[in-house]
Coordinates of C-alpha atoms in Angstrom, one line a residue:
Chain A
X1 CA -76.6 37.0 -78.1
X2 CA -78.0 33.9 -79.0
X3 CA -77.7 31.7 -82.4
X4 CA -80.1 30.6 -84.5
X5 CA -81.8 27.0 -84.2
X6 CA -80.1 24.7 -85.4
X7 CA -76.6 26.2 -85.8
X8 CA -73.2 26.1 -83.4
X9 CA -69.9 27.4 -83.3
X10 CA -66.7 25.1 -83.2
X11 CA -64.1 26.2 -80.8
X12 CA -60.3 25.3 -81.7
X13 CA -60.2 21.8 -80.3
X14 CA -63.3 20.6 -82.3
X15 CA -62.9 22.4 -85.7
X16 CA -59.2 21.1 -85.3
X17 CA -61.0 17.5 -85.5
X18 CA -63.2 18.4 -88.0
X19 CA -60.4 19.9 -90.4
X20 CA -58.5 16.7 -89.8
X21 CA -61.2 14.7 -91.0
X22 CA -62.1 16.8 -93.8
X23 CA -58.8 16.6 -94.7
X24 CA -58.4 12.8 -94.7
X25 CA -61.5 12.7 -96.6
X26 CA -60.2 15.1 -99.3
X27 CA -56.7 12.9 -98.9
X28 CA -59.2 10.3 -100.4
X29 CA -60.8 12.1 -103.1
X30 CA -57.4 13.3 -104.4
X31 CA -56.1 9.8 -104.7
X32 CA -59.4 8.6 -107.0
X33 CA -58.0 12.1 -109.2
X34 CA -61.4 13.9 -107.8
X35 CA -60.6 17.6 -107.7
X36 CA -62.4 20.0 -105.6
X37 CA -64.8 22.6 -106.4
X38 CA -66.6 25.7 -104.0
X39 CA -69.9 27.0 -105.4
X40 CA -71.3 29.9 -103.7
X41 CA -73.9 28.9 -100.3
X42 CA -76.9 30.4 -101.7
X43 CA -78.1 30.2 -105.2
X44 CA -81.3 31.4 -106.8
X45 CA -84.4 29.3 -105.6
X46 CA -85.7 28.8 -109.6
X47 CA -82.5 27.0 -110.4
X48 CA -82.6 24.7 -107.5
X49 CA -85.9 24.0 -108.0
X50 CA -84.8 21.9 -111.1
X51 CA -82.9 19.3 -109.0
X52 CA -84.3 19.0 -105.6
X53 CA -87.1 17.3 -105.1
X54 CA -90.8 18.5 -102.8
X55 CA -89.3 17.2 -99.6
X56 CA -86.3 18.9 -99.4
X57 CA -87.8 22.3 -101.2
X58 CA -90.0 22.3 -97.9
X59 CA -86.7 22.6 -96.1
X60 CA -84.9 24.3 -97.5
X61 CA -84.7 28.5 -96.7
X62 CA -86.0 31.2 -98.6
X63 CA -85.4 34.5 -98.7
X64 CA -85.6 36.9 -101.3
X65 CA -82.6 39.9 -102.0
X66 CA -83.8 43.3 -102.5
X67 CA -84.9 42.9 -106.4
X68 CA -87.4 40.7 -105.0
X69 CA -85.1 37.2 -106.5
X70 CA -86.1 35.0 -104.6
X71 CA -82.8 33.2 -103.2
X72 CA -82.5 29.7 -101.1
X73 CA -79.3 28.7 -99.1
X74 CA -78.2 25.4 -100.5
X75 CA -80.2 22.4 -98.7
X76 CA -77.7 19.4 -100.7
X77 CA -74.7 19.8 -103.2
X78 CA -75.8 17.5 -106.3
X79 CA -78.1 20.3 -108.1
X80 CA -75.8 23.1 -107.0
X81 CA -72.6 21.0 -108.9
X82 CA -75.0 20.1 -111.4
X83 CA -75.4 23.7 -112.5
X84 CA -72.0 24.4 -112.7
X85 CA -71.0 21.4 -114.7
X86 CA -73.9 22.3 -117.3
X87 CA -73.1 26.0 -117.5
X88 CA -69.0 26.8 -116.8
X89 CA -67.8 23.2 -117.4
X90 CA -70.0 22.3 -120.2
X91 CA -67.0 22.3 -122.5
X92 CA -64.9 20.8 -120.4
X93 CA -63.9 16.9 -121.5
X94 CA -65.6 14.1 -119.7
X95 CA -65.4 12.4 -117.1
X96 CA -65.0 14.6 -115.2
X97 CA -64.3 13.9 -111.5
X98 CA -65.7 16.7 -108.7
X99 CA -65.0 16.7 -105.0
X100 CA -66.7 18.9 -102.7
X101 CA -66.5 20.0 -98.9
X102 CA -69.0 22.5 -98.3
X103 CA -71.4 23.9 -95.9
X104 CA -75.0 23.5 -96.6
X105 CA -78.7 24.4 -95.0
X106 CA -81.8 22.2 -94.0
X107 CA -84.5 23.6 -92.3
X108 CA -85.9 20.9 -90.2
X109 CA -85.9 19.2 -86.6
X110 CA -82.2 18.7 -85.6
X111 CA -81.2 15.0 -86.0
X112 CA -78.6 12.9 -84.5
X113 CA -75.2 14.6 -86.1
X114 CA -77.1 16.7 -88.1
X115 CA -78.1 20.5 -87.1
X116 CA -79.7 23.1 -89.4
X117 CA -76.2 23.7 -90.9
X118 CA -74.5 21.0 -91.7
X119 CA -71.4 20.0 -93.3
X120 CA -71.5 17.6 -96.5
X121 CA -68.1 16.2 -97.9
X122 CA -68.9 14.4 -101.3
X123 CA -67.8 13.1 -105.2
X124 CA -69.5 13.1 -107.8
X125 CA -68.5 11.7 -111.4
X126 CA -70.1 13.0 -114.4
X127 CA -70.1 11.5 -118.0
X128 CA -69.7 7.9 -117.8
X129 CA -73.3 5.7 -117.2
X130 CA -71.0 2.6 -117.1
X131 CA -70.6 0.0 -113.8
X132 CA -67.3 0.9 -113.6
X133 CA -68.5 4.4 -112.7
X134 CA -71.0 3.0 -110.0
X135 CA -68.3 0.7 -108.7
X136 CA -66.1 3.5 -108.2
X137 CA -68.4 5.6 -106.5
X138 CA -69.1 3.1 -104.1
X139 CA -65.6 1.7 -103.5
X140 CA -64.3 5.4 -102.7
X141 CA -66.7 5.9 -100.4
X142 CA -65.4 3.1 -98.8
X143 CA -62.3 3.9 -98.8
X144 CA -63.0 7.1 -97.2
X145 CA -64.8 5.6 -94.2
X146 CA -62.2 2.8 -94.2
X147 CA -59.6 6.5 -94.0
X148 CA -61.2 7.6 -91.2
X149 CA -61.0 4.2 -89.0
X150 CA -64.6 3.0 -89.8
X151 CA -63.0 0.0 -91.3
X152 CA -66.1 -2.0 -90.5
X153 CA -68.8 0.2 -91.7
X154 CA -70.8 -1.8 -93.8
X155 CA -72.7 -0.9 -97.2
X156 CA -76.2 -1.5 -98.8
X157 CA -76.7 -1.4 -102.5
X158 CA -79.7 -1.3 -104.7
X159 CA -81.2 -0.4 -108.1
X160 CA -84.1 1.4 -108.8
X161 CA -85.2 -0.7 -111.3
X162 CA -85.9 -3.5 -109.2
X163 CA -88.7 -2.1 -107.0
X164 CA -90.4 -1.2 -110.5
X165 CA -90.1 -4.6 -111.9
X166 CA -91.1 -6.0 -108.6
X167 CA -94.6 -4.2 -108.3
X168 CA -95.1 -4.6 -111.9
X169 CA -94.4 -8.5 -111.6
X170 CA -97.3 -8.4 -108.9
X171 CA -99.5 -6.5 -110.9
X172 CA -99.9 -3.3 -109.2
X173 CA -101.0 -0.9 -111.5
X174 CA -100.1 3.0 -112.3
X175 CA -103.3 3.7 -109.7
X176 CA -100.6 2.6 -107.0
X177 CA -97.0 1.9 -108.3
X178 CA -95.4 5.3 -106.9
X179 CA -97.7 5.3 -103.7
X180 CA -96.3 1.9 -102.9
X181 CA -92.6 2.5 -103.9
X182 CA -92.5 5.4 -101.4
X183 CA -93.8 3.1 -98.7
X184 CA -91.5 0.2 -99.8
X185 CA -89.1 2.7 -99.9
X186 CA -89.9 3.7 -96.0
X187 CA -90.6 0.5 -95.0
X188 CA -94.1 1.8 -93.6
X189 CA -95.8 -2.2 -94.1
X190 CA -98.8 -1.3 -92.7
X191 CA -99.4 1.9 -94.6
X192 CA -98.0 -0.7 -97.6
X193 CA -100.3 -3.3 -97.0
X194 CA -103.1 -0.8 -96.9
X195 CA -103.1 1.2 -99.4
X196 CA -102.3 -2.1 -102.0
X197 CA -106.1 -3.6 -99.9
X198 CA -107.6 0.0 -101.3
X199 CA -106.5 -0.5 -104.8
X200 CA -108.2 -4.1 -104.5
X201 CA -104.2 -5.7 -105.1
X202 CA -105.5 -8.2 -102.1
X203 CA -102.8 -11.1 -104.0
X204 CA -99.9 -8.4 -103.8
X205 CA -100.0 -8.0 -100.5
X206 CA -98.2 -11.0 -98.7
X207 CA -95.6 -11.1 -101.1
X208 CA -94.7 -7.5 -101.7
X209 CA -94.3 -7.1 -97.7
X210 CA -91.8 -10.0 -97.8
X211 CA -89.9 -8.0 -100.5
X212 CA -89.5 -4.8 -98.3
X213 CA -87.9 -7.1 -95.7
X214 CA -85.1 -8.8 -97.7
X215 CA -81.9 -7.9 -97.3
X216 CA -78.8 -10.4 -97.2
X217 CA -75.7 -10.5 -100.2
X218 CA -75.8 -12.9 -103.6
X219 CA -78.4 -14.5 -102.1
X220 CA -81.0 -12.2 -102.0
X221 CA -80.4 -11.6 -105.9
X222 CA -81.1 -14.9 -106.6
X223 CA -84.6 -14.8 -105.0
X224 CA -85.5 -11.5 -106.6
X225 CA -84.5 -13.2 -110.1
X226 CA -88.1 -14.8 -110.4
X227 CA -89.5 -11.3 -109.8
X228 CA -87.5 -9.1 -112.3
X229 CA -88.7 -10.2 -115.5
X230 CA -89.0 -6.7 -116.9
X231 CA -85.5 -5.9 -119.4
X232 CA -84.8 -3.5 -116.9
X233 CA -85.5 -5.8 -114.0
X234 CA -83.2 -8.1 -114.9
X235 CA -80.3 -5.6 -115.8
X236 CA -80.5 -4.0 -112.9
X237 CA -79.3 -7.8 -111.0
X238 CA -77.0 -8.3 -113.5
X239 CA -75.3 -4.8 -112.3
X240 CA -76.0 -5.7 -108.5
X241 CA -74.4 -9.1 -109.4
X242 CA -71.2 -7.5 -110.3
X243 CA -70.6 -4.9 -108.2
X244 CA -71.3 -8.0 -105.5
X245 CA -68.3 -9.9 -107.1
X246 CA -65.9 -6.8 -107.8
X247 CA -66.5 -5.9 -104.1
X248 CA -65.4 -9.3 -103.2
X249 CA -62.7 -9.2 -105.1
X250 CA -61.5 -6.3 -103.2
X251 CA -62.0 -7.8 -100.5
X252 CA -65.2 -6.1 -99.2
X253 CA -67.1 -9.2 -99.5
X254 CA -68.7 -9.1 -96.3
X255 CA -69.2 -5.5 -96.3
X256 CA -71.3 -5.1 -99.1
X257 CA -74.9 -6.4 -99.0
X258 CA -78.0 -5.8 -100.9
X259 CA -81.4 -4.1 -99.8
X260 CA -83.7 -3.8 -102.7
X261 CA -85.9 -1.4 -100.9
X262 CA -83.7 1.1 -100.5
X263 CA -84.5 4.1 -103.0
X264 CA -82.8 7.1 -101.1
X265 CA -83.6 10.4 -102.7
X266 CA -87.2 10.3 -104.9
X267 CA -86.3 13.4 -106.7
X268 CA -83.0 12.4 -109.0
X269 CA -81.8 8.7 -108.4
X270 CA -82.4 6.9 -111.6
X271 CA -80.5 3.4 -111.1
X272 CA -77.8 1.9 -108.2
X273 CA -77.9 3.9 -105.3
X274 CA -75.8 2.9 -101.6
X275 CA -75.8 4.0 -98.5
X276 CA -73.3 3.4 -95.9
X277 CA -74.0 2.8 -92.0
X278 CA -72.2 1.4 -88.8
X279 CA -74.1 -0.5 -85.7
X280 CA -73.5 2.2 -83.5
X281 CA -75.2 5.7 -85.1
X282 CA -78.5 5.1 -85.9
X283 CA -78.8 7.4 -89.1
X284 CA -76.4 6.6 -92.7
X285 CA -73.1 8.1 -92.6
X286 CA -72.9 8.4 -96.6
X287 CA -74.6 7.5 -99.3
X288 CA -75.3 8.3 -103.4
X289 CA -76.0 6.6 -106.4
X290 CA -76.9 7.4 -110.4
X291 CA -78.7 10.8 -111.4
X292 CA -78.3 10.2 -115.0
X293 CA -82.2 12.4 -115.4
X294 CA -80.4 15.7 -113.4
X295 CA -78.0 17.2 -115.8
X296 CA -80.2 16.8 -118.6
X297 CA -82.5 19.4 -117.0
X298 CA -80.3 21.8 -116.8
X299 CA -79.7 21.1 -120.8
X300 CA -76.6 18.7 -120.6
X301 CA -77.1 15.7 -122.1
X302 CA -74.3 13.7 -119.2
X303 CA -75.3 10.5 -116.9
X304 CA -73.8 11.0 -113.2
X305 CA -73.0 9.2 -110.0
X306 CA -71.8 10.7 -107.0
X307 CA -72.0 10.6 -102.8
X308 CA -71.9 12.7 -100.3
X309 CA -71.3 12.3 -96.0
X310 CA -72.4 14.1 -93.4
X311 CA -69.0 15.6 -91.7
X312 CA -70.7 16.1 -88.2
X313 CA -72.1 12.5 -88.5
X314 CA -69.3 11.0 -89.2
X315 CA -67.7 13.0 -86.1
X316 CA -69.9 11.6 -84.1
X317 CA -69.4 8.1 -85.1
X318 CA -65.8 8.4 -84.8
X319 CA -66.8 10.2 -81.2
X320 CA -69.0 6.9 -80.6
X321 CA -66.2 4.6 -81.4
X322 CA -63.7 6.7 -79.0
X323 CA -65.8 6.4 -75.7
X324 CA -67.8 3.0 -76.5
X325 CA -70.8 4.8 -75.8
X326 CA -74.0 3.5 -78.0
Chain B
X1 CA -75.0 -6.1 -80.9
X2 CA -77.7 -6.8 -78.3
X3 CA -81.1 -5.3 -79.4
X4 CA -82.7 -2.9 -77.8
X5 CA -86.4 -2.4 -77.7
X6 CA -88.4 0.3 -76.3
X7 CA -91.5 0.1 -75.0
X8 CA -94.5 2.6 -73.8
X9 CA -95.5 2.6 -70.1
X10 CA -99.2 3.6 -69.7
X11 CA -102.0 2.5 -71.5
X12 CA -100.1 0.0 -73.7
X13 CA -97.9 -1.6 -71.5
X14 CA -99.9 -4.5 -70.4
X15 CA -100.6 -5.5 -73.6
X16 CA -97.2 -4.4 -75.3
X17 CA -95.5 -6.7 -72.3
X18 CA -97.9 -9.8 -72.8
X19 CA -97.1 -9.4 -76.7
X20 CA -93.5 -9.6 -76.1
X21 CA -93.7 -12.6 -73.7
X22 CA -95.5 -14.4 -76.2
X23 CA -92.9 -14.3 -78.5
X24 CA -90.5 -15.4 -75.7
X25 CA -88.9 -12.0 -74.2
X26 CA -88.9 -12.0 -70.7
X27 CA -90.6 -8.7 -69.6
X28 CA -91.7 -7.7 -66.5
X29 CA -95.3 -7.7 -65.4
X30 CA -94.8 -4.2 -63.8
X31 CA -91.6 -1.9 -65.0
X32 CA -92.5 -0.5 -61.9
X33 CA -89.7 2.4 -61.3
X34 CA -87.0 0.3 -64.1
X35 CA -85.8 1.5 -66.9
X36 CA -84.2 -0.4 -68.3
X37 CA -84.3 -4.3 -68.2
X38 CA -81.7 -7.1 -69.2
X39 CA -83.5 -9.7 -70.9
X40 CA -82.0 -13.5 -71.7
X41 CA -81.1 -14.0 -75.2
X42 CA -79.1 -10.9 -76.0
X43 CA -81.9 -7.9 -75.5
X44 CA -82.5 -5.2 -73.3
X45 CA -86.1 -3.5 -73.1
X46 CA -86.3 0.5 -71.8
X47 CA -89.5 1.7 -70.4
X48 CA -90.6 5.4 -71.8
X49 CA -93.3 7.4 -71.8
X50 CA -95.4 6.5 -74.8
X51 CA -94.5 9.9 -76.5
X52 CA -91.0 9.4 -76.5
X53 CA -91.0 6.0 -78.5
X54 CA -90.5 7.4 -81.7
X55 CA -87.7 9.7 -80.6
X56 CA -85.8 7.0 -79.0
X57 CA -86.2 4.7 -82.1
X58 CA -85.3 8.0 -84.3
X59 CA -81.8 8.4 -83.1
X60 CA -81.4 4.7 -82.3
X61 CA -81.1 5.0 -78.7
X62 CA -83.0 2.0 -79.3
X63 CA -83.1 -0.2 -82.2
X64 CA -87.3 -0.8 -82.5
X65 CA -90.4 -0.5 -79.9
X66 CA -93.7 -0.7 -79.9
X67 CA -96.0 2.5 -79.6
X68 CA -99.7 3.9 -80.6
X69 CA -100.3 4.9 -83.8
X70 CA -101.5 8.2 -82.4
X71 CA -98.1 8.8 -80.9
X72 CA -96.9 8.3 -84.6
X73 CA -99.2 11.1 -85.8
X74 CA -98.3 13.3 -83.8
X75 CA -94.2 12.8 -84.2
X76 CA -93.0 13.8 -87.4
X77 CA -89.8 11.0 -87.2
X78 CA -88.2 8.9 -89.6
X79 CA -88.8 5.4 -88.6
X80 CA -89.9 2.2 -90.3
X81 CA -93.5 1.1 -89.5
X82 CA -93.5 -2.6 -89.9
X83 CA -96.2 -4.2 -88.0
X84 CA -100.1 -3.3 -87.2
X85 CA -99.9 -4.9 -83.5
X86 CA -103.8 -5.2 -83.8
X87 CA -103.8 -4.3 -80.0
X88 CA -104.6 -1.4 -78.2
X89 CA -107.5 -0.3 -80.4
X90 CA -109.1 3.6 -80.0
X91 CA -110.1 5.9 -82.3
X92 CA -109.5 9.6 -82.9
X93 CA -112.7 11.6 -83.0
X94 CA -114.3 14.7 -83.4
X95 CA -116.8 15.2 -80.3
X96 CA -119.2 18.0 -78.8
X97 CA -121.6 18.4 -76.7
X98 CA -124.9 17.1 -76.9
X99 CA -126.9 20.4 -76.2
X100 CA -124.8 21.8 -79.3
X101 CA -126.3 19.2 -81.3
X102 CA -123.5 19.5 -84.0
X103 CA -123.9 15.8 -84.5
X104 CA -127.3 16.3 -85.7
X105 CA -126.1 18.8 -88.1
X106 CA -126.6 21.6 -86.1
X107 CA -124.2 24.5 -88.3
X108 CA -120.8 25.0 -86.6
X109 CA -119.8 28.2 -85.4
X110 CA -118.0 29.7 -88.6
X111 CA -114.6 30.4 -86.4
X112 CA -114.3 27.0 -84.5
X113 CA -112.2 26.5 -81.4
X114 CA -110.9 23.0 -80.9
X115 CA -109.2 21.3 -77.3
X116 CA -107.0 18.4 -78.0
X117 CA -103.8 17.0 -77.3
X118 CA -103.9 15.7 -80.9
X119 CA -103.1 19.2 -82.4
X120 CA -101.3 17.8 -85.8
X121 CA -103.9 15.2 -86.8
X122 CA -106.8 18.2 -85.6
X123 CA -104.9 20.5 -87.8
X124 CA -105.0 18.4 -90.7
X125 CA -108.0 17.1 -89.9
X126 CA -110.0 20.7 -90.1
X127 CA -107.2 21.6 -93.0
X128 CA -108.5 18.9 -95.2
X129 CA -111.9 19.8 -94.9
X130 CA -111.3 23.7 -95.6
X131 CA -112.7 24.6 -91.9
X132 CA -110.9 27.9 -90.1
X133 CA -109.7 26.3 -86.6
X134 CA -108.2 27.5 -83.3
X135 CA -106.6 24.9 -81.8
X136 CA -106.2 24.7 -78.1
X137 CA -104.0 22.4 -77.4
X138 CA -104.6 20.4 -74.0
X139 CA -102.2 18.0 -72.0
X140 CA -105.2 15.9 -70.0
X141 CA -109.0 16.1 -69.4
X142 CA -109.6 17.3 -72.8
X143 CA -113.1 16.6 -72.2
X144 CA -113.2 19.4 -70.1
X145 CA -113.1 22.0 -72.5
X146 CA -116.9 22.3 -73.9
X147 CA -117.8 22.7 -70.7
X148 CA -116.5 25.0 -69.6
X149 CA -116.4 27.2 -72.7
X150 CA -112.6 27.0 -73.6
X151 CA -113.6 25.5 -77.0
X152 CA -117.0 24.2 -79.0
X153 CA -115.0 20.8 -80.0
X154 CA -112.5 18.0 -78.6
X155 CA -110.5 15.9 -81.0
X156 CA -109.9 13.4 -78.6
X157 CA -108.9 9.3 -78.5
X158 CA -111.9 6.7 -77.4
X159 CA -112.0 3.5 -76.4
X160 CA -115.6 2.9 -75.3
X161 CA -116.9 6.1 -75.2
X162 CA -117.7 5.8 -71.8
X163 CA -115.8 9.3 -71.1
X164 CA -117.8 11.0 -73.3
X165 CA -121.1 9.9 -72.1
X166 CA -120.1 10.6 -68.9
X167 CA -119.6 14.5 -69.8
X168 CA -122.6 14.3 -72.2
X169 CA -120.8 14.8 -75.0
X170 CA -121.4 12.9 -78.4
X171 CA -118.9 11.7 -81.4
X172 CA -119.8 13.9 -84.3
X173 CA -117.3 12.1 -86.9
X174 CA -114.6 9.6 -86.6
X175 CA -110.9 10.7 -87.7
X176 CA -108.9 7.6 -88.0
X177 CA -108.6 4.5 -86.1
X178 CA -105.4 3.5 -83.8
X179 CA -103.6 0.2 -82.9
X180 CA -100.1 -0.6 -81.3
X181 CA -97.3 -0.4 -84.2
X182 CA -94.2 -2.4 -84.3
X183 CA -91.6 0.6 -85.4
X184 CA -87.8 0.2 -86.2
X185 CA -84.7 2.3 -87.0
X186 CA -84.2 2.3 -90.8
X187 CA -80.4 2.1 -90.8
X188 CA -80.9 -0.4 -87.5
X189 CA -82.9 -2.6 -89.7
X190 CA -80.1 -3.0 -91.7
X191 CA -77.2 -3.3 -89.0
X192 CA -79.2 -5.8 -87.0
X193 CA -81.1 -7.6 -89.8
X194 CA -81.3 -10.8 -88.6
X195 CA -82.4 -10.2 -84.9
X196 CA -85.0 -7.5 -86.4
X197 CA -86.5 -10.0 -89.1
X198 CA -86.6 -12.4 -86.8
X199 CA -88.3 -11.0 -84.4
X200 CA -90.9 -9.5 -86.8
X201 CA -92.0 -12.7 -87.8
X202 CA -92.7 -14.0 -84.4
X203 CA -94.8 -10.8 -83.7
X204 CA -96.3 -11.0 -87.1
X205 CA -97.4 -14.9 -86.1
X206 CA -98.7 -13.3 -82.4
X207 CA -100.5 -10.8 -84.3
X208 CA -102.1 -12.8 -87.2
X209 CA -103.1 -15.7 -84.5

C-alpha cells in the first residue's frame, strides 16, 4: 500500500492551496492573452528525444507499450508544446501565446520542492525572435511571482552569446570551449581552472574565473564590454542593456540583475535566458529563456521564448515566507 | 541575510577552522558537542558530519561550506565548486596485498572483489577500465578486507600510507588526488553575492599565500 518514490498524494487542505495558486498563476497568464493548452503525460520516447537534452533523457522514464513503442512520461513541457505547435498548430497565425499547467516526471534524487512528480506551471511564446518577446517573457514571470506575494523575488538575466565571446576573446580553442562553458556554467572553478591548465590556456585562467564570479546590474555589462568583441558578443549586451533599462522603467530596477554565467538548460537555449530566486529556498523558483533551434527540429521554421515554475516550489516558498523558517 | 557556512567535523576540522580564522571568522577550536555557532559579523557556522556537507549546501540549509573532494565524489549534488582549499591533501587509491603481488603485475583475478567506502569513484574507476567488479562496500577499516578474504582489493583514501604498510598492503595505482573544496549553493551565490564573493577572495588570498 505504499507509493512509489518520489510521488505523494495531496489531501483537501493542500491541493486547495495548490489550486489556488495555480489559479492565480493562470489569473496571470490570461491577462498577458496566454491561453492554455493540455498535451497528453506520456509521449513517444523518439519524439522527445529531439528536444531534451542527455541529462534529462537519463531521467526521464521509459517504458515501452505492448507493440514494443517505446514511450517516456514527460520529464519538462518545452519539447512536448513544441510538438504540438509544429504538427496541430502549424497553420495557426503567429505569435502565438501558450500557457500550461501540467504534471510532469523526473527520475532523480528528490530535491527541495521537487519530488519525482512534479508540477510545472509555464508560457511559452512562439514566432517572434524580437526583445520585446524576451522582455515579455521575463516581465510575466514577474508578475506572476509578484501574484503570488513574492513581490521581492529577484531575477538573473543572461545571454548565451556572451560566455562564447568571452572564451573566444581569451583564446580558448574548440579543444575546450564547450568543456569550459559547462563548468562556467556550473561554476565548478576548480574543475574550470583545470581543465583550461590541460589545454595549456595557462593566460585564460585568472581571468576567465573572475568572469564566472561576476554578477551585479549595468555595471557588470560595462566590464564584459572589453570582452565581447565578437558581432554576437556585442549584441547580446546591447539586448541585456535594454531589458536592464525597460525593467527599470517598470520599476523592477533593483530586481533585475545580470549573471553572465548563467546558461540553464544545455540542450535548447540559444540566447537570453532568466531564472528567478528568493533568499530563502535555495533552488530557482522559475526560469526560461530563447529556444529559437527547438521548433526547427521538429520542421517549423519559428524562434520561441518561454518559462516555466515549479508549483511545489513555489508552495514551499510561500510556506517559507508564512512560518519565517529558512 | 546572515550567511551560513557549514563545516565538516573529523579529519578536516582543524584545518577547515584555522582556514576560516585566518580570514577573520571566529570559530571555535573544538565544536565540541555545538552545532551550530553565532559568529560576529553577520555569520553562523554548523558543524556536520563531513558526508553531509554537500546535502546541507544542496538545499541551502546552508549557503556554502567547506568539505573533501572525496565527499564530493561520492554525492551526486548540484553545488558550485569554487575554491581548491589546497588543504587536507589524500589520495584515492587502488591497494592489495603485498603477497598478491598485483602491484608487480601479478594478473588480477578475472572476477574482482573490491572493499571501499568509495563505491561511486570504485565503480567508475573499474568501469573506465573495462574490469567486471564486485563492490563491497565498507563503512570503516576498509583495510581489513584482503585479509581476511572479504575481497582481493581496497579503494581506499591515503595520507601517508602508513595504514597500509601497517597491514602489508601496497598501492597498486593511484585514482585521483583530494583537497578541501570551498562549495556554494548556486541560487545562494546569487542571493547573497556580495557576502559569498567576498568571502571567496579572502579564502582564495589564504589559499594562494
Amino acid at each position: 500500500m505504499r507509493l512509489p518514490a518520489g510521488t505523494r498524494d495531496w489531501l483537501p487542505e493542500e491541493l486547495r492551496r495548490k489550486r489556488a495558486l495555480e489559479n492565480t498563476l493562470r489569473g496571470v497568464f490570461e491577462r498577458w492573452n496566454y491561453v492554455e493548452v493540455q498535451t497528453p503525460g506520456i509521449e513517444r520516447f523518439d519524439v522527445l528525444e529531439m528536444g531534451i537534452g542527455e541529462t534529462v533523457v537519463g531521467k526521464t522514464f521509459l517504458f515501452a507499450d505492448r507493440g514494443g513503442v517505446q514511450l517516456a512520461l514527460r520529464p519538462e513541457m518545452t519539447t512536448p508544446i513544441a510538438r504540438l505547435v509544429s504538427t496541430r498548430l502549424r497553420e495557426a497565425p503567429l505569435p502565438l501565446r501558450l500557457s500550461y499547467v501540467q504534471t510532469t516526471y523526473r527520475y532523480e534524487e528528490p530535491q527541495e520542492g521537487r519530488m519525482r512528480e512534479f508540477t510545472q506551471a509555464g508560457l511559452e511564446l512562439i514566432g517572434p525572435e524580437s526583445a520585446d518577446a524576451d522582455a515579455e517573457s521575463l516581465f510575466s514571470a514577474i508578475e506572476a511571482l509578484d501574484s503570488l506575494g513574492l513581490d521581492d523575488a529577484r531575477f538573473d538575466i543572461n545571454h548565451w552569446a556572451i560566455a562564447d565571446a568571452v572564451l573566444r576573446h581569451f583564446e580558448v580553442g574548440d579543444d575546450a570551449i564547450e568543456g569550459c562553458k559547462r563548468l562556467v556554467a556550473d561554476r565548478n572553478l576548480v574543475a574550470l581552472r583545470a581543465l583550461l591548465a590541460e589545454h595549456g590556456y595557462e593566460s585564460a585562467i585568472e581571468p576567465l574565473v573572475s568572469f564566472a564570479t561576476m554578477r551585479g546590474g549595468e555595471e557588470v555589462l560595462e566590464r564584459l564590454r572589453p570582452l565581447c568583441g565578437t558581432a554576437g558578443g556585442r549584441e547580446a549586451l546591447e539586448r541585456l542593456g535594454d531589458l536592464l533599462r525597460r525593467a527599470a522603467e517598470r520599476g523592477y530596477g533593483k530586481r533585475v540583475g545580470v549573471d553572465p554565467s548563467m546558461l540553464r538548460d544545455f540542450s535548447y537555449y540559444t540566447g537570453f535566458v532568466f531564472e528567478g530566486f528568493i533568499g530563502e529556498v535555495g533552488f530557482s523558483l522559475c526560469g526560461g529563456g530563447r529556444y529559437d533551434d527547438l521548433l526547427p527540429r521538429f520542421g517549423y521554421d519559428a524562434g520561441a521564448v518561454g518559462w516555466s515554475a515549479g508549483v511545489e516550489r513555489l508552495l514551499l516558498a510561500l510556506e517559507r515566507r508564512r512560518t519565517g523558517r529558512q | 541575510m546572515p550567511l551560513t557556512i557549514a563545516l565538516p567535523k573529523g579529519a578536516l576540522y582543524d584545518n577547515a577552522a584555522a582556514c576560516l580564522r585566518a580570514v577573520g571568522i571566529a570559530v571555535p577550536e573544538d565544536p565540541g558537542r555545538k552545532l551550530t555557532v553565532e559568529v560576529p559579523g553577520g555569520m553562523r557556522v554548523v558543524f556536520l558530519r563531513s558526508a553531509d556537507v554537500p546535502a546541507y549546501v544542496e538545499f541551502g540549509a546552508a549557503d556554502c561550506g567547506i568539505v573533501g573532494a572525496d565527499v564530493l565524489w561520492e554525492s551526486e549534488r548540484r553545488i558550485a565548486e569554487l575554491l581548491d582549499l589546497q588543504f587536507g591533501r589524500c589520495r584515492l587509491v587502488v591497494a592489495g596485498r603485498r603477497t598478491d603481488r598485483y602491484h608487480e603485475g601479478a594478473p588480477l583475478p578475472t572476477f574482482l572483489r573490491v572493499a571501499t567506502k568509495f563505491v561511486r569513484s570504485a565503480e567508475a574507476h573499474f568501469a573506465d577500465k573495462d574490469l567486471p567488479v564486485q563492490i563491497v562496500r565498507l563503512h570503516g577499516s576498509v583495510e581489513l578486507g584482503p585479509l581476511v578474504g572479504l575481497s582481493d582489493l581496497i579503494v581506499d583514501l591515503v595520507a601517508t600510507g602508513k595504514t597500509l604498510r601497517e597491514h602489508d598492503l601496497v598501492e597498486i595505482e593511484e585514482i585521483a588526488t583530494s583537497t578541501a573544496r570551498f562549495i556554494v549553493n548556486p541560487v545562494r551565490f546569487r542571493a547573497k553575492y556580495e557576502p559569498i564573493v567576498t568571502l571567496l577572495r579572502k579564502l582564495n588570498a589564504q589559499a594562494g599565500a
